[in-house]
Amino acid sequence: MARKFFVGGNWKCNGTAEEVKKIVNTLNEAQVPSQDVVEVVVSPPYVFLPLVKSTLRSDFFVAAQNCWVKKGGAYTGEVSAEMLVNLDIPWVILGHSERRAILNESNEFVGDKVAYALAQGLKVIACVGETLEEREAGSTMDVVAAQTKAIAERVSNWSNVVIAYEPVWAIGTGKVASPAQAQEVHDELRKWLAKNVSADVAATTRIIYGGSVNGGNCKELGGQADVDGFLVGGASLKPEFIDIIKAAEVKKSA
Ligand code: PGA
């Protein structure tokens, strides 16, 4: 089964209601490849989710940027997976490196969140990736494998999971991974899935790349055999996000 190209826009903690409306208008007016070619998901901050969901074109979908690890209750400041389901929010990003690093989310905690969100019926963009220090120490694959293992140990059905490989050194730095660097990790990650989960999961799970993706570098990255799309931060707030969505065309001609 072919893996449908996936382009996610992670707006992070940015925007006012006015700015959000402007981004949605730009997206709504854009000419992009059809839904059979590319799946587009944008992730505004929680407070803008209902606004974006109710105004965004129906062929694009929304994602939350996080959710709580279990059923809601006395967890001040958190938002539960059930609430997202209740509002028909189909996707959630979990394990983003900013949360792993700044909020100390461990591999196990992220694994628990992924399992809980999936069990509630959400689809999950699960993020993994090494720091520069880890890459320079030659431990990229160990780090990425350990992060993926903590998810694999808790999840049996992978059909609603997209893995985002996001090297921390490439996020928000303008220092994008080279197409060869991205392909190498994606290929190894797929092999890891084949060996530790199943050949079918390895063949069908989308592995997308994130970290300084922009309108200029997206085609070459997207042309790599094991790069199934992108998770885009900074550029997802700009009109060039449309060009990144269009990079899905490179797979059609491949
Ligand atoms: P960036 O962020 O595109 O701004 O590097 C990517 C991400 O954090 O998902």
Coordinates of C-alpha atoms and ligand atoms in Angstrom, one line a residue:
M1 CA 0.0 0.0 0.0
A2 CA 1.4 3.4 -0.9
R3 CA 2.0 5.8 1.9
K4 CA 0.0 9.0 1.3
F5 CA 2.2 12.1 1.5
F6 CA 1.5 14.0 4.7
V7 CA 2.1 17.7 5.4
G8 CA 1.6 19.0 8.9
G9 CA 1.8 22.6 10.0
N10 CA 2.9 23.1 13.6
W11 CA 2.0 26.7 14.5
K12 CA 3.5 26.2 18.0
C13 CA 2.7 29.0 20.5
N14 CA 2.1 31.7 17.9
G15 CA -0.6 34.0 16.6
T16 CA -3.5 36.2 17.4
A17 CA -7.1 35.5 16.4
E18 CA -6.6 38.0 13.5
E19 CA -3.4 36.3 12.3
V20 CA -5.0 32.9 12.6
K21 CA -7.9 34.0 10.4
K22 CA -5.4 35.3 7.8
I23 CA -3.5 32.0 7.7
V24 CA -6.8 30.1 7.3
N25 CA -7.9 32.4 4.5
T26 CA -4.6 31.8 2.7
L27 CA -5.0 28.1 3.1
N28 CA -8.6 28.2 2.0
E29 CA -7.8 30.0 -1.2
A30 CA -4.8 27.8 -2.2
Q31 CA -4.7 25.5 -5.1
V32 CA -3.1 22.3 -3.9
P33 CA -2.9 18.6 -5.0
S34 CA -6.0 16.6 -4.2
Q35 CA -6.7 14.6 -1.1
D36 CA -5.6 11.3 -2.7
V37 CA -2.1 12.9 -3.2
V38 CA -1.6 14.7 0.1
E39 CA -3.0 14.8 3.6
V40 CA -2.8 18.3 5.1
V41 CA -3.1 18.9 8.9
V42 CA -2.5 22.2 10.7
S43 CA -2.0 22.5 14.4
P44 CA -2.9 25.8 16.0
P45 CA -2.6 26.5 19.7
Y46 CA -5.5 24.9 21.7
V47 CA -7.5 28.2 22.1
F48 CA -7.7 28.6 18.3
L49 CA -8.7 25.0 17.5
P50 CA -12.5 25.6 17.4
L51 CA -12.0 28.8 15.3
V52 CA -9.7 27.0 12.8
K53 CA -11.8 23.9 12.7
S54 CA -14.9 25.8 11.9
T55 CA -13.4 28.0 9.2
L56 CA -10.8 25.8 7.5
R57 CA -11.6 24.1 4.2
S58 CA -13.0 20.6 4.6
D59 CA -10.1 18.8 2.8
F60 CA -7.6 20.0 5.5
F61 CA -7.6 18.8 9.1
V62 CA -6.6 20.1 12.5
A63 CA -4.3 18.7 15.2
A64 CA -3.8 19.7 18.8
Q65 CA -0.2 20.2 19.8
N66 CA -0.4 18.0 22.9
C67 CA -2.9 16.4 25.2
W68 CA -2.9 14.9 28.7
V69 CA -1.6 11.4 29.4
K70 CA -4.8 10.0 30.8
K71 CA -8.5 10.7 31.5
G72 CA -9.2 14.3 32.5
G73 CA -9.9 15.4 36.0
A74 CA -7.9 17.4 38.6
Y75 CA -5.0 18.3 36.2
T76 CA -5.0 22.1 36.1
G77 CA -3.9 23.5 32.8
E78 CA -4.2 20.3 30.9
V79 CA -6.5 19.3 28.0
S80 CA -7.6 15.7 27.7
A81 CA -7.8 13.4 24.7
E82 CA -11.5 13.0 25.4
M83 CA -12.0 16.8 25.0
L84 CA -10.3 16.7 21.6
V85 CA -12.5 13.8 20.6
N86 CA -15.5 15.7 21.9
L87 CA -14.7 18.6 19.6
D88 CA -14.0 16.4 16.6
I89 CA -10.3 17.3 16.6
P90 CA -8.9 14.3 14.7
W91 CA -5.2 14.6 15.3
V92 CA -2.7 15.4 18.1
I93 CA 1.1 16.0 18.0
L94 CA 2.8 14.2 20.8
G95 CA 6.4 14.1 22.0
H96 CA 7.5 17.3 20.2
S97 CA 11.2 18.0 21.2
E98 CA 10.2 21.3 22.7
R99 CA 8.0 19.4 25.2
R100 CA 10.6 16.7 25.7
A101 CA 13.4 19.2 26.4
I102 CA 11.6 22.2 28.1
L103 CA 8.9 20.3 29.9
N104 CA 10.9 17.2 30.6
E105 CA 8.6 14.7 28.9
S106 CA 10.4 11.3 29.1
N107 CA 10.2 8.6 26.4
E108 CA 7.9 6.6 28.7
F109 CA 5.6 9.5 29.3
V110 CA 5.4 10.2 25.6
G111 CA 4.7 6.5 24.9
D112 CA 1.9 6.6 27.5
K113 CA 0.4 9.7 25.9
V114 CA 0.5 8.1 22.4
A115 CA -1.1 4.9 23.6
Y116 CA -3.8 6.8 25.5
A117 CA -4.6 9.2 22.7
L118 CA -4.9 6.3 20.2
A119 CA -7.1 4.4 22.5
Q120 CA -9.5 7.4 22.6
G121 CA -9.6 7.4 18.8
L122 CA -7.2 10.2 18.0
K123 CA -4.6 10.0 15.3
V124 CA -1.1 10.8 16.5
I125 CA 1.9 12.6 15.0
A126 CA 4.6 11.2 17.3
C127 CA 7.9 13.1 17.2
V128 CA 11.3 11.7 17.7
G129 CA 14.8 13.1 17.1
E130 CA 18.3 13.6 18.4
T131 CA 20.2 16.6 19.7
L132 CA 23.3 17.9 18.0
E133 CA 25.4 16.5 20.8
E134 CA 23.8 13.1 20.3
R135 CA 24.4 13.2 16.6
E136 CA 28.0 14.2 17.0
A137 CA 28.5 11.4 19.5
G138 CA 27.2 9.0 16.8
S139 CA 24.1 8.0 18.8
T140 CA 21.4 9.3 16.5
M141 CA 19.9 5.9 15.8
D142 CA 20.1 4.8 19.4
V143 CA 18.2 7.9 20.6
V144 CA 15.6 7.6 17.9
A145 CA 15.2 3.9 18.4
A146 CA 14.7 4.3 22.2
Q147 CA 12.1 7.0 21.6
T148 CA 10.3 4.8 19.1
K149 CA 10.6 1.7 21.3
A150 CA 8.8 3.5 24.2
I151 CA 5.9 4.0 21.8
A152 CA 6.1 0.5 20.2
E153 CA 6.0 -1.1 23.7
R154 CA 2.6 0.5 24.4
V155 CA 1.0 0.5 20.9
S156 CA -0.3 -2.4 18.9
N157 CA -2.2 -0.7 16.1
W158 CA 0.0 1.7 14.1
S159 CA -2.6 2.6 11.5
N160 CA -3.3 6.0 13.1
V161 CA 0.3 6.9 13.8
V162 CA 2.6 9.1 11.8
I163 CA 6.2 9.3 13.0
A164 CA 7.9 12.7 12.6
Y165 CA 11.6 12.5 12.6
E166 CA 12.8 15.9 13.7
P167 CA 16.4 16.4 14.5
V168 CA 16.5 18.9 17.4
W169 CA 19.5 20.8 15.8
A170 CA 17.4 21.4 12.7
I171 CA 14.3 22.8 14.5
G172 CA 13.9 26.5 14.1
T173 CA 17.5 26.9 13.3
G174 CA 17.4 27.3 9.5
K175 CA 19.9 24.4 9.5
V176 CA 17.9 21.7 7.6
A177 CA 19.1 18.1 7.5
S178 CA 20.5 17.3 4.1
P179 CA 18.2 15.0 2.0
A180 CA 20.8 12.3 2.5
Q181 CA 20.8 12.7 6.3
A182 CA 17.0 12.6 6.5
Q183 CA 16.8 9.6 4.2
E184 CA 19.4 7.7 6.2
V185 CA 17.5 8.1 9.5
H186 CA 14.1 7.4 7.9
D187 CA 15.5 4.3 6.3
E188 CA 17.0 3.1 9.5
L189 CA 13.8 3.9 11.4
R190 CA 11.8 1.9 8.9
K191 CA 14.2 -1.0 9.3
W192 CA 13.8 -0.7 13.1
L193 CA 10.0 -1.0 12.7
A194 CA 10.4 -4.0 10.4
K195 CA 12.6 -5.8 12.9
N196 CA 10.8 -4.8 16.1
V197 CA 7.2 -4.3 15.1
S198 CA 6.4 -5.9 11.7
A199 CA 7.2 -5.7 8.0
D200 CA 3.7 -4.4 7.4
V201 CA 3.9 -1.6 9.9
A202 CA 7.3 -0.7 8.5
A203 CA 5.9 -0.6 4.9
T204 CA 2.8 1.4 5.7
T205 CA 3.7 3.8 8.5
R206 CA 4.4 7.3 7.3
I207 CA 7.7 8.8 8.5
I208 CA 7.8 12.5 7.9
Y209 CA 10.7 14.9 8.3
G210 CA 10.7 18.1 10.4
G211 CA 13.2 20.8 11.0
S212 CA 13.7 24.0 9.0
V213 CA 11.6 22.7 6.0
N214 CA 10.8 25.6 3.7
G215 CA 9.6 26.3 0.2
G216 CA 13.1 26.0 -1.2
N217 CA 14.2 22.7 0.3
C218 CA 10.9 20.7 0.4
K219 CA 11.1 19.1 -3.1
E220 CA 14.5 17.6 -2.7
L221 CA 13.7 16.3 0.8
G222 CA 10.3 15.0 -0.3
G223 CA 11.9 13.2 -3.2
Q224 CA 13.8 10.8 -0.8
A225 CA 12.4 7.3 -0.9
D226 CA 11.6 7.1 2.8
V227 CA 10.5 10.7 3.4
D228 CA 6.7 10.6 3.4
G229 CA 6.1 14.3 4.1
F230 CA 6.8 17.0 6.6
L231 CA 6.1 18.6 9.9
V232 CA 6.6 22.3 9.3
G233 CA 7.1 24.9 12.0
G234 CA 8.1 28.4 11.1
A235 CA 7.2 28.1 7.4
S236 CA 3.7 26.8 8.2
L237 CA 2.7 30.3 9.3
K238 CA 3.6 31.8 5.9
P239 CA 2.2 31.4 2.4
E240 CA 5.1 29.3 1.5
F241 CA 3.4 26.4 3.3
I242 CA 1.4 26.0 0.1
D243 CA 4.6 25.3 -1.8
I244 CA 5.5 22.7 0.8
I245 CA 2.1 21.0 0.4
K246 CA 2.7 21.0 -3.4
A247 CA 5.9 19.1 -2.9
A248 CA 3.7 16.1 -2.6
E249 CA 3.7 16.1 -6.4
V250 CA 7.3 14.8 -6.4
K251 CA 6.0 11.4 -5.2
K252 CA 3.5 11.2 -8.0
S253 CA 6.2 11.4 -10.7
A254 CA 8.5 9.1 -8.7
Ligands
PGA1 P1 10.7 24.4 12.1 O1 9.9 23.5 13.2 O2 10.1 24.1 10.8 O3 10.4 25.9 12.5 O4 12.1 24.1 12.2 C1 9.6 22.2 13.0 C2 8.9 21.6 14.2 O5 9.3 21.9 15.3 O6 7.9 20.9 14.0

